[in-house]
mmCIF file of C-alpha atoms and ligand atoms in Angstrom:
data_model
loop_
_atom_site.group_PDB
_atom_site.id
_atom_site.type_symbol
_atom_site.label_atom_id
_atom_site.label_comp_id
_atom_site.label_asym_id
_atom_site.label_seq_id
_atom_site.Cartn_x
_atom_site.Cartn_y
_atom_site.Cartn_z
ATOM 1 C CA MET D 1 -27.898 7.234 1.589
ATOM 2 C CA ARG D 2 -25.510 4.305 1.277
ATOM 3 C CA THR D 3 -25.210 2.592 -2.099
ATOM 4 C CA PRO D 4 -24.989 -1.176 -1.595
ATOM 5 C CA LEU D 5 -21.645 -2.744 -2.518
ATOM 6 C CA VAL D 6 -21.150 -6.381 -3.501
ATOM 7 C CA ILE D 7 -17.593 -7.712 -3.613
ATOM 8 C CA GLY D 8 -16.620 -11.057 -5.124
ATOM 9 C CA ASN D 9 -13.656 -12.619 -3.296
ATOM 10 C CA TRP D 10 -12.337 -15.322 -5.616
ATOM 11 C CA LYS D 11 -9.727 -16.456 -3.067
ATOM 12 C CA MET D 12 -7.142 -18.878 -4.520
ATOM 13 C CA TYR D 13 -9.350 -20.145 -7.313
ATOM 14 C CA GLY D 14 -9.056 -19.937 -11.045
ATOM 15 C CA THR D 15 -6.565 -20.341 -13.842
ATOM 16 C CA LEU D 16 -6.178 -17.351 -16.101
ATOM 17 C CA ALA D 17 -8.572 -18.903 -18.610
ATOM 18 C CA GLU D 18 -11.167 -19.517 -15.895
ATOM 19 C CA ALA D 19 -10.744 -16.020 -14.484
ATOM 20 C CA ARG D 20 -11.243 -14.482 -17.939
ATOM 21 C CA ALA D 21 -14.377 -16.515 -18.552
ATOM 22 C CA LEU D 22 -15.842 -15.649 -15.144
ATOM 23 C CA ALA D 23 -15.070 -11.929 -15.439
ATOM 24 C CA THR D 24 -16.528 -11.834 -18.944
ATOM 25 C CA GLY D 25 -19.704 -13.582 -17.815
ATOM 26 C CA ILE D 26 -20.171 -11.139 -14.948
ATOM 27 C CA ARG D 27 -19.368 -8.087 -17.075
ATOM 28 C CA ASP D 28 -21.803 -9.107 -19.808
ATOM 29 C CA GLY D 29 -24.552 -9.651 -17.252
ATOM 30 C CA LEU D 30 -24.053 -6.302 -15.539
ATOM 31 C CA THR D 31 -23.963 -3.619 -18.181
ATOM 32 C CA GLN D 32 -25.891 -1.292 -15.902
ATOM 33 C CA LEU D 33 -25.610 -1.021 -12.151
ATOM 34 C CA PRO D 34 -28.377 1.174 -10.785
ATOM 35 C CA HIS D 35 -28.302 1.591 -6.994
ATOM 36 C CA VAL D 36 -25.538 -0.932 -6.430
ATOM 37 C CA GLU D 37 -21.767 -1.199 -6.886
ATOM 38 C CA ALA D 38 -19.885 -4.389 -7.691
ATOM 39 C CA VAL D 39 -16.177 -5.187 -7.349
ATOM 40 C CA LEU D 40 -14.267 -8.344 -8.285
ATOM 41 C CA CYS D 41 -11.181 -9.456 -6.340
ATOM 42 C CA PRO D 42 -9.444 -12.136 -8.405
ATOM 43 C CA PRO D 43 -6.100 -13.721 -7.472
ATOM 44 C CA PHE D 44 -3.095 -11.459 -8.141
ATOM 45 C CA THR D 45 -2.128 -13.477 -11.231
ATOM 46 C CA ALA D 46 -5.435 -12.626 -12.920
ATOM 47 C CA LEU D 47 -5.657 -8.944 -11.942
ATOM 48 C CA ALA D 48 -4.314 -7.489 -15.180
ATOM 49 C CA ALA D 49 -6.442 -9.742 -17.388
ATOM 50 C CA VAL D 50 -9.613 -9.171 -15.373
ATOM 51 C CA GLY D 51 -8.862 -5.446 -15.270
ATOM 52 C CA GLU D 52 -8.799 -5.345 -19.069
ATOM 53 C CA ILE D 53 -12.090 -7.211 -19.288
ATOM 54 C CA LEU D 54 -13.777 -4.836 -16.829
ATOM 55 C CA ALA D 55 -12.190 -1.693 -18.278
ATOM 56 C CA LYS D 56 -15.298 -0.221 -19.917
ATOM 57 C CA SER D 57 -17.788 -1.654 -17.465
ATOM 58 C CA PRO D 58 -19.199 -0.181 -14.236
ATOM 59 C CA ILE D 59 -17.663 -3.082 -12.259
ATOM 60 C CA GLY D 60 -14.647 -2.250 -10.119
ATOM 61 C CA LEU D 61 -11.432 -4.188 -9.642
ATOM 62 C CA GLY D 62 -10.042 -5.126 -6.233
ATOM 63 C CA ALA D 63 -7.453 -7.324 -4.569
ATOM 64 C CA GLN D 64 -7.424 -9.745 -1.653
ATOM 65 C CA ASN D 65 -4.429 -8.462 0.284
ATOM 66 C CA CYS D 66 -1.369 -6.233 0.062
ATOM 67 C CA HIS D 67 1.836 -5.342 1.905
ATOM 68 C CA ASP D 68 1.992 -2.205 4.032
ATOM 69 C CA GLU D 69 4.986 -0.685 2.244
ATOM 70 C CA ALA D 70 5.116 0.840 -1.232
ATOM 71 C CA ALA D 71 8.290 -1.068 -2.148
ATOM 72 C CA GLY D 72 11.053 -2.986 -0.414
ATOM 73 C CA PRO D 73 12.909 -6.257 0.072
ATOM 74 C CA HIS D 74 9.814 -8.369 0.780
ATOM 75 C CA THR D 75 10.034 -11.512 -1.317
ATOM 76 C CA GLY D 76 6.673 -12.688 -2.550
ATOM 77 C CA GLU D 77 4.759 -9.588 -1.494
ATOM 78 C CA ILE D 78 2.668 -7.104 -3.499
ATOM 79 C CA SER D 79 2.460 -3.407 -2.599
ATOM 80 C CA PRO D 80 -0.581 -1.128 -2.609
ATOM 81 C CA THR D 81 0.961 0.997 -5.367
ATOM 82 C CA MET D 82 1.406 -2.059 -7.606
ATOM 83 C CA LEU D 83 -2.273 -2.853 -7.179
ATOM 84 C CA LEU D 84 -3.395 0.702 -7.802
ATOM 85 C CA GLU D 85 -1.290 0.800 -10.962
ATOM 86 C CA LEU D 86 -3.408 -2.104 -12.234
ATOM 87 C CA GLY D 87 -6.605 -0.284 -11.302
ATOM 88 C CA ALA D 88 -7.322 -2.467 -8.256
ATOM 89 C CA ARG D 89 -8.567 0.190 -5.839
ATOM 90 C CA THR D 90 -10.562 -1.863 -3.345
ATOM 91 C CA ILE D 91 -8.334 -4.003 -1.151
ATOM 92 C CA LEU D 92 -9.515 -6.644 1.309
ATOM 93 C CA LEU D 93 -7.561 -6.518 4.570
ATOM 94 C CA GLY D 94 -7.667 -8.723 7.644
ATOM 95 C CA HIS D 95 -9.682 -11.521 6.092
ATOM 96 C CA SER D 96 -10.037 -14.262 8.709
ATOM 97 C CA GLU D 97 -8.279 -16.768 6.457
ATOM 98 C CA ARG D 98 -5.196 -14.535 6.457
ATOM 99 C CA ARG D 99 -5.451 -13.853 10.183
ATOM 100 C CA ARG D 100 -5.601 -17.595 10.843
ATOM 101 C CA GLU D 101 -3.348 -19.098 8.157
ATOM 102 C CA MET D 102 -0.758 -16.341 7.813
ATOM 103 C CA GLY D 103 -0.797 -15.162 11.425
ATOM 104 C CA GLU D 104 -1.823 -11.610 10.489
ATOM 105 C CA THR D 105 -2.191 -9.540 13.646
ATOM 106 C CA ASP D 106 -4.443 -6.542 14.282
ATOM 107 C CA GLU D 107 -1.307 -4.411 14.351
ATOM 108 C CA LEU D 108 -0.153 -5.552 10.906
ATOM 109 C CA ILE D 109 -3.646 -5.162 9.484
ATOM 110 C CA ASN D 110 -3.756 -1.618 10.862
ATOM 111 C CA ARG D 111 -0.506 -0.770 9.039
ATOM 112 C CA LYS D 112 -2.023 -2.125 5.826
ATOM 113 C CA VAL D 113 -5.225 -0.110 6.297
ATOM 114 C CA ARG D 114 -3.221 3.082 6.735
ATOM 115 C CA ALA D 115 -0.979 2.243 3.763
ATOM 116 C CA VAL D 116 -3.922 1.677 1.430
ATOM 117 C CA LEU D 117 -5.476 4.970 2.573
ATOM 118 C CA ALA D 118 -2.183 6.795 2.104
ATOM 119 C CA HIS D 119 -1.959 5.589 -1.494
ATOM 120 C CA GLY D 120 -5.542 6.497 -2.336
ATOM 121 C CA GLY D 121 -7.164 3.054 -2.284
ATOM 122 C CA THR D 122 -10.244 1.771 -0.455
ATOM 123 C CA PRO D 123 -9.462 -0.623 2.387
ATOM 124 C CA VAL D 124 -12.090 -3.209 3.256
ATOM 125 C CA LEU D 125 -11.417 -4.082 6.885
ATOM 126 C CA CYS D 126 -12.744 -7.552 7.742
ATOM 127 C CA VAL D 127 -13.734 -8.488 11.282
ATOM 128 C CA GLY D 128 -15.581 -11.450 12.764
ATOM 129 C CA GLU D 129 -15.814 -13.878 15.653
ATOM 130 C CA THR D 130 -15.235 -17.627 15.824
ATOM 131 C CA GLU D 131 -17.977 -20.060 16.713
ATOM 132 C CA ASP D 132 -16.508 -20.437 20.217
ATOM 133 C CA GLU D 133 -16.411 -16.700 20.764
ATOM 134 C CA ARG D 134 -20.061 -16.411 19.787
ATOM 135 C CA ARG D 135 -20.997 -19.281 22.091
ATOM 136 C CA GLN D 136 -19.176 -17.590 24.950
ATOM 137 C CA GLY D 137 -20.918 -14.282 24.346
ATOM 138 C CA LEU D 138 -17.727 -12.626 23.095
ATOM 139 C CA THR D 139 -18.928 -11.545 19.652
ATOM 140 C CA PHE D 140 -19.055 -7.826 20.399
ATOM 141 C CA THR D 141 -15.794 -7.894 22.368
ATOM 142 C CA THR D 142 -14.007 -9.592 19.468
ATOM 143 C CA VAL D 143 -15.255 -7.363 16.685
ATOM 144 C CA GLU D 144 -14.766 -4.248 18.799
ATOM 145 C CA GLY D 145 -11.118 -5.174 19.438
ATOM 146 C CA GLN D 146 -10.522 -5.849 15.739
ATOM 147 C CA LEU D 147 -12.228 -2.629 14.673
ATOM 148 C CA ARG D 148 -10.482 -0.362 17.175
ATOM 149 C CA ALA D 149 -7.073 -1.890 16.429
ATOM 150 C CA GLY D 150 -7.673 -1.893 12.670
ATOM 151 C CA LEU D 151 -8.577 1.797 12.640
ATOM 152 C CA ALA D 152 -5.970 2.974 15.171
ATOM 153 C CA GLY D 153 -4.296 6.157 13.997
ATOM 154 C CA VAL D 154 -6.723 6.649 11.095
ATOM 155 C CA GLY D 155 -7.846 10.275 11.050
ATOM 156 C CA ALA D 156 -11.577 10.991 11.286
ATOM 157 C CA GLU D 157 -11.345 12.559 7.804
ATOM 158 C CA ASP D 158 -10.213 9.211 6.338
ATOM 159 C CA VAL D 159 -12.800 7.012 8.043
ATOM 160 C CA PRO D 160 -15.440 7.686 5.321
ATOM 161 C CA ARG D 161 -13.085 6.067 2.779
ATOM 162 C CA ILE D 162 -13.101 2.755 4.620
ATOM 163 C CA VAL D 163 -15.482 -0.130 4.057
ATOM 164 C CA LEU D 164 -16.129 -2.586 6.889
ATOM 165 C CA ALA D 165 -16.983 -6.242 6.416
ATOM 166 C CA TYR D 166 -18.510 -8.319 9.182
ATOM 167 C CA GLU D 167 -17.682 -11.945 8.470
ATOM 168 C CA PRO D 168 -18.455 -14.385 11.282
ATOM 169 C CA ILE D 169 -15.863 -17.132 10.867
ATOM 170 C CA TRP D 170 -18.421 -19.858 11.511
ATOM 171 C CA ALA D 171 -20.357 -18.667 8.469
ATOM 172 C CA ILE D 172 -17.477 -18.539 5.969
ATOM 173 C CA GLY D 173 -17.574 -21.374 3.465
ATOM 174 C CA THR D 174 -19.877 -23.411 5.707
ATOM 175 C CA GLY D 175 -23.205 -22.857 3.988
ATOM 176 C CA VAL D 176 -24.543 -21.553 7.325
ATOM 177 C CA ASN D 177 -25.061 -17.807 7.056
ATOM 178 C CA ALA D 178 -25.719 -15.496 9.977
ATOM 179 C CA THR D 179 -29.409 -14.692 10.124
ATOM 180 C CA PRO D 180 -30.296 -11.193 8.928
ATOM 181 C CA ALA D 181 -31.041 -10.257 12.557
ATOM 182 C CA GLN D 182 -27.721 -11.635 13.850
ATOM 183 C CA ALA D 183 -25.787 -9.757 11.185
ATOM 184 C CA ALA D 184 -27.751 -6.522 11.590
ATOM 185 C CA GLU D 185 -27.112 -6.540 15.346
ATOM 186 C CA VAL D 186 -23.341 -6.652 14.847
ATOM 187 C CA HIS D 187 -23.470 -4.116 12.000
ATOM 188 C CA GLY D 188 -25.333 -1.697 14.235
ATOM 189 C CA TYR D 189 -22.740 -2.218 16.942
ATOM 190 C CA LEU D 190 -19.882 -1.549 14.508
ATOM 191 C CA ARG D 191 -21.595 1.594 13.259
ATOM 192 C CA GLY D 192 -21.946 2.780 16.834
ATOM 193 C CA LEU D 193 -18.204 2.348 17.328
ATOM 194 C CA VAL D 194 -17.432 4.274 14.136
ATOM 195 C CA SER D 195 -19.693 7.009 15.392
ATOM 196 C CA GLU D 196 -17.621 7.167 18.568
ATOM 197 C CA LEU D 197 -14.284 7.059 16.691
ATOM 198 C CA ALA D 198 -15.253 9.637 14.047
ATOM 199 C CA SER D 199 -18.721 11.159 14.200
ATOM 200 C CA LYS D 200 -22.352 10.211 13.820
ATOM 201 C CA GLU D 201 -22.470 11.718 10.321
ATOM 202 C CA VAL D 202 -19.402 9.777 9.208
ATOM 203 C CA ALA D 203 -20.777 6.550 10.691
ATOM 204 C CA GLN D 204 -24.019 7.006 8.732
ATOM 205 C CA GLY D 205 -22.025 7.048 5.490
ATOM 206 C CA VAL D 206 -19.709 4.084 6.141
ATOM 207 C CA ARG D 207 -20.722 0.877 4.421
ATOM 208 C CA VAL D 208 -20.770 -2.283 6.496
ATOM 209 C CA LEU D 209 -20.885 -5.429 4.341
ATOM 210 C CA TYR D 210 -21.883 -8.865 5.493
ATOM 211 C CA GLY D 211 -19.872 -11.938 4.445
ATOM 212 C CA GLY D 212 -20.300 -15.625 5.153
ATOM 213 C CA SER D 213 -22.238 -18.024 2.912
ATOM 214 C CA VAL D 214 -24.061 -15.294 1.003
ATOM 215 C CA LYS D 215 -26.037 -16.906 -1.830
ATOM 216 C CA PRO D 216 -28.730 -15.760 -4.249
ATOM 217 C CA GLU D 217 -31.326 -17.360 -1.935
ATOM 218 C CA ASN D 218 -30.361 -15.433 1.209
ATOM 219 C CA ALA D 219 -29.090 -12.163 -0.299
ATOM 220 C CA HIS D 220 -32.556 -10.675 -0.500
ATOM 221 C CA ALA D 221 -33.292 -11.119 3.214
ATOM 222 C CA LEU D 222 -29.809 -10.075 4.346
ATOM 223 C CA LEU D 223 -29.677 -6.980 2.160
ATOM 224 C CA GLY D 224 -33.194 -6.053 3.182
ATOM 225 C CA GLN D 225 -31.805 -5.088 6.603
ATOM 226 C CA PRO D 226 -31.139 -1.338 6.661
ATOM 227 C CA GLU D 227 -27.864 -1.951 8.542
ATOM 228 C CA ILE D 228 -26.503 -4.322 5.869
ATOM 229 C CA ASP D 229 -24.940 -2.314 3.052
ATOM 230 C CA GLY D 230 -23.791 -5.094 0.788
ATOM 231 C CA ALA D 231 -22.040 -8.426 0.712
ATOM 232 C CA LEU D 232 -18.570 -9.919 0.602
ATOM 233 C CA VAL D 233 -19.113 -13.094 -1.364
ATOM 234 C CA GLY D 234 -16.712 -16.034 -1.568
ATOM 235 C CA GLY D 235 -17.971 -19.318 -2.986
ATOM 236 C CA ALA D 236 -21.021 -17.914 -4.759
ATOM 237 C CA SER D 237 -18.872 -15.333 -6.576
ATOM 238 C CA LEU D 238 -17.137 -18.117 -8.531
ATOM 239 C CA ASN D 239 -20.233 -18.665 -10.617
ATOM 240 C CA ALA D 240 -21.294 -15.778 -12.855
ATOM 241 C CA GLN D 241 -25.017 -16.486 -12.586
ATOM 242 C CA SER D 242 -25.068 -16.703 -8.800
ATOM 243 C CA PHE D 243 -22.920 -13.588 -8.382
ATOM 244 C CA LEU D 244 -25.158 -11.702 -10.811
ATOM 245 C CA ALA D 245 -28.238 -12.801 -8.893
ATOM 246 C CA ILE D 246 -26.731 -11.579 -5.611
ATOM 247 C CA VAL D 247 -25.866 -8.194 -7.134
ATOM 248 C CA ARG D 248 -29.365 -7.812 -8.573
ATOM 249 C CA ASN D 249 -30.994 -8.782 -5.276
ATOM 250 C CA SER D 250 -28.784 -6.325 -3.433
ATOM 251 C CA ALA D 251 -29.724 -3.478 -5.748
ATOM 252 C CA ARG D 252 -33.422 -4.044 -5.366
ATOM 253 C CA THR D 253 -33.650 -4.700 -1.673
ATOM 254 C CA GLY D 254 -30.803 -2.410 -0.632
ATOM 255 C CA GLY D 255 -32.179 0.456 -2.697
ATOM 256 C CA ALA D 256 -35.729 -0.011 -1.553
ATOM 257 C CA ALA D 257 -34.828 -0.431 2.104
ATOM 258 C CA LYS D 258 -32.781 2.752 2.102
ATOM 259 C CA GLY D 259 -35.285 4.743 0.086
ATOM 260 C CA ASP D 260 -32.999 5.062 -2.962
HETATM 261 P P1 LIG M 301 -18.133 -17.541 1.512
HETATM 262 O O1 LIG M 301 -16.822 -16.673 1.819
HETATM 263 O O2 LIG M 301 -19.093 -16.662 0.778
HETATM 264 O O3 LIG M 301 -17.633 -18.690 0.655
HETATM 265 O O4 LIG M 301 -18.674 -18.005 2.823
HETATM 266 C C1 LIG M 301 -16.907 -15.333 2.212
HETATM 267 C C2 LIG M 301 -15.523 -14.759 2.438
HETATM 268 O O5 LIG M 301 -14.646 -15.483 2.944
HETATM 269 O O6 LIG M 301 -15.252 -13.590 2.124
#
């Protein structure tokens, strides 16, 4: 029985005042979270402030990236322990924007995944194909390579602590979401790989989120797929009302579809 998880990825948006207002709006709209979990990932500069706002709420705090070491001479970097100290337990890793813009490799992302696990956090490993790769029939090859490399060296006992996010690059920020069937097909494939890497039981418990132009209007259909265990939301998480609507739709459909 997987509880749906909806994560808001605020990316590089928001002054402190805007972040406070957004977090407050979301917190006040979600005093109860039956059959769904929600996490907000603001920019680093707003983590402490948003953490205070969410302190007595059921909403979790997360971050968008971290370094793979606990401390060191790495100018401009933030370590997993610094994030955990602020209460940010859920950490996005391998987002396609970082792979593309910052040149993050599978090998580096794997070190980050293992570091977050070692410090007690929850890594959210993001995978996804480009439009070209999909056109060439390479979707499964791409996500399989990213998943295997991202989880290399992770013990089977730690796999249940990982969240996976399938984010087709062609769907991110474009307004064109994968269809529920397209997403579910890849989710099922990823779950099959986890089953091979760990066990069938473990794979049944791992949450696989979908990301890429999730909106209140499509959340219901996407989350209605038994293979889709939640959403990683970018643009629509910057508006309290639309994020709240996505969380509510996920609770209802996700819960019902999984017999919660
Ligand atoms: P989007 O972004 O919802 O704006 O498409 C999703 C993401 O990049 O995580």
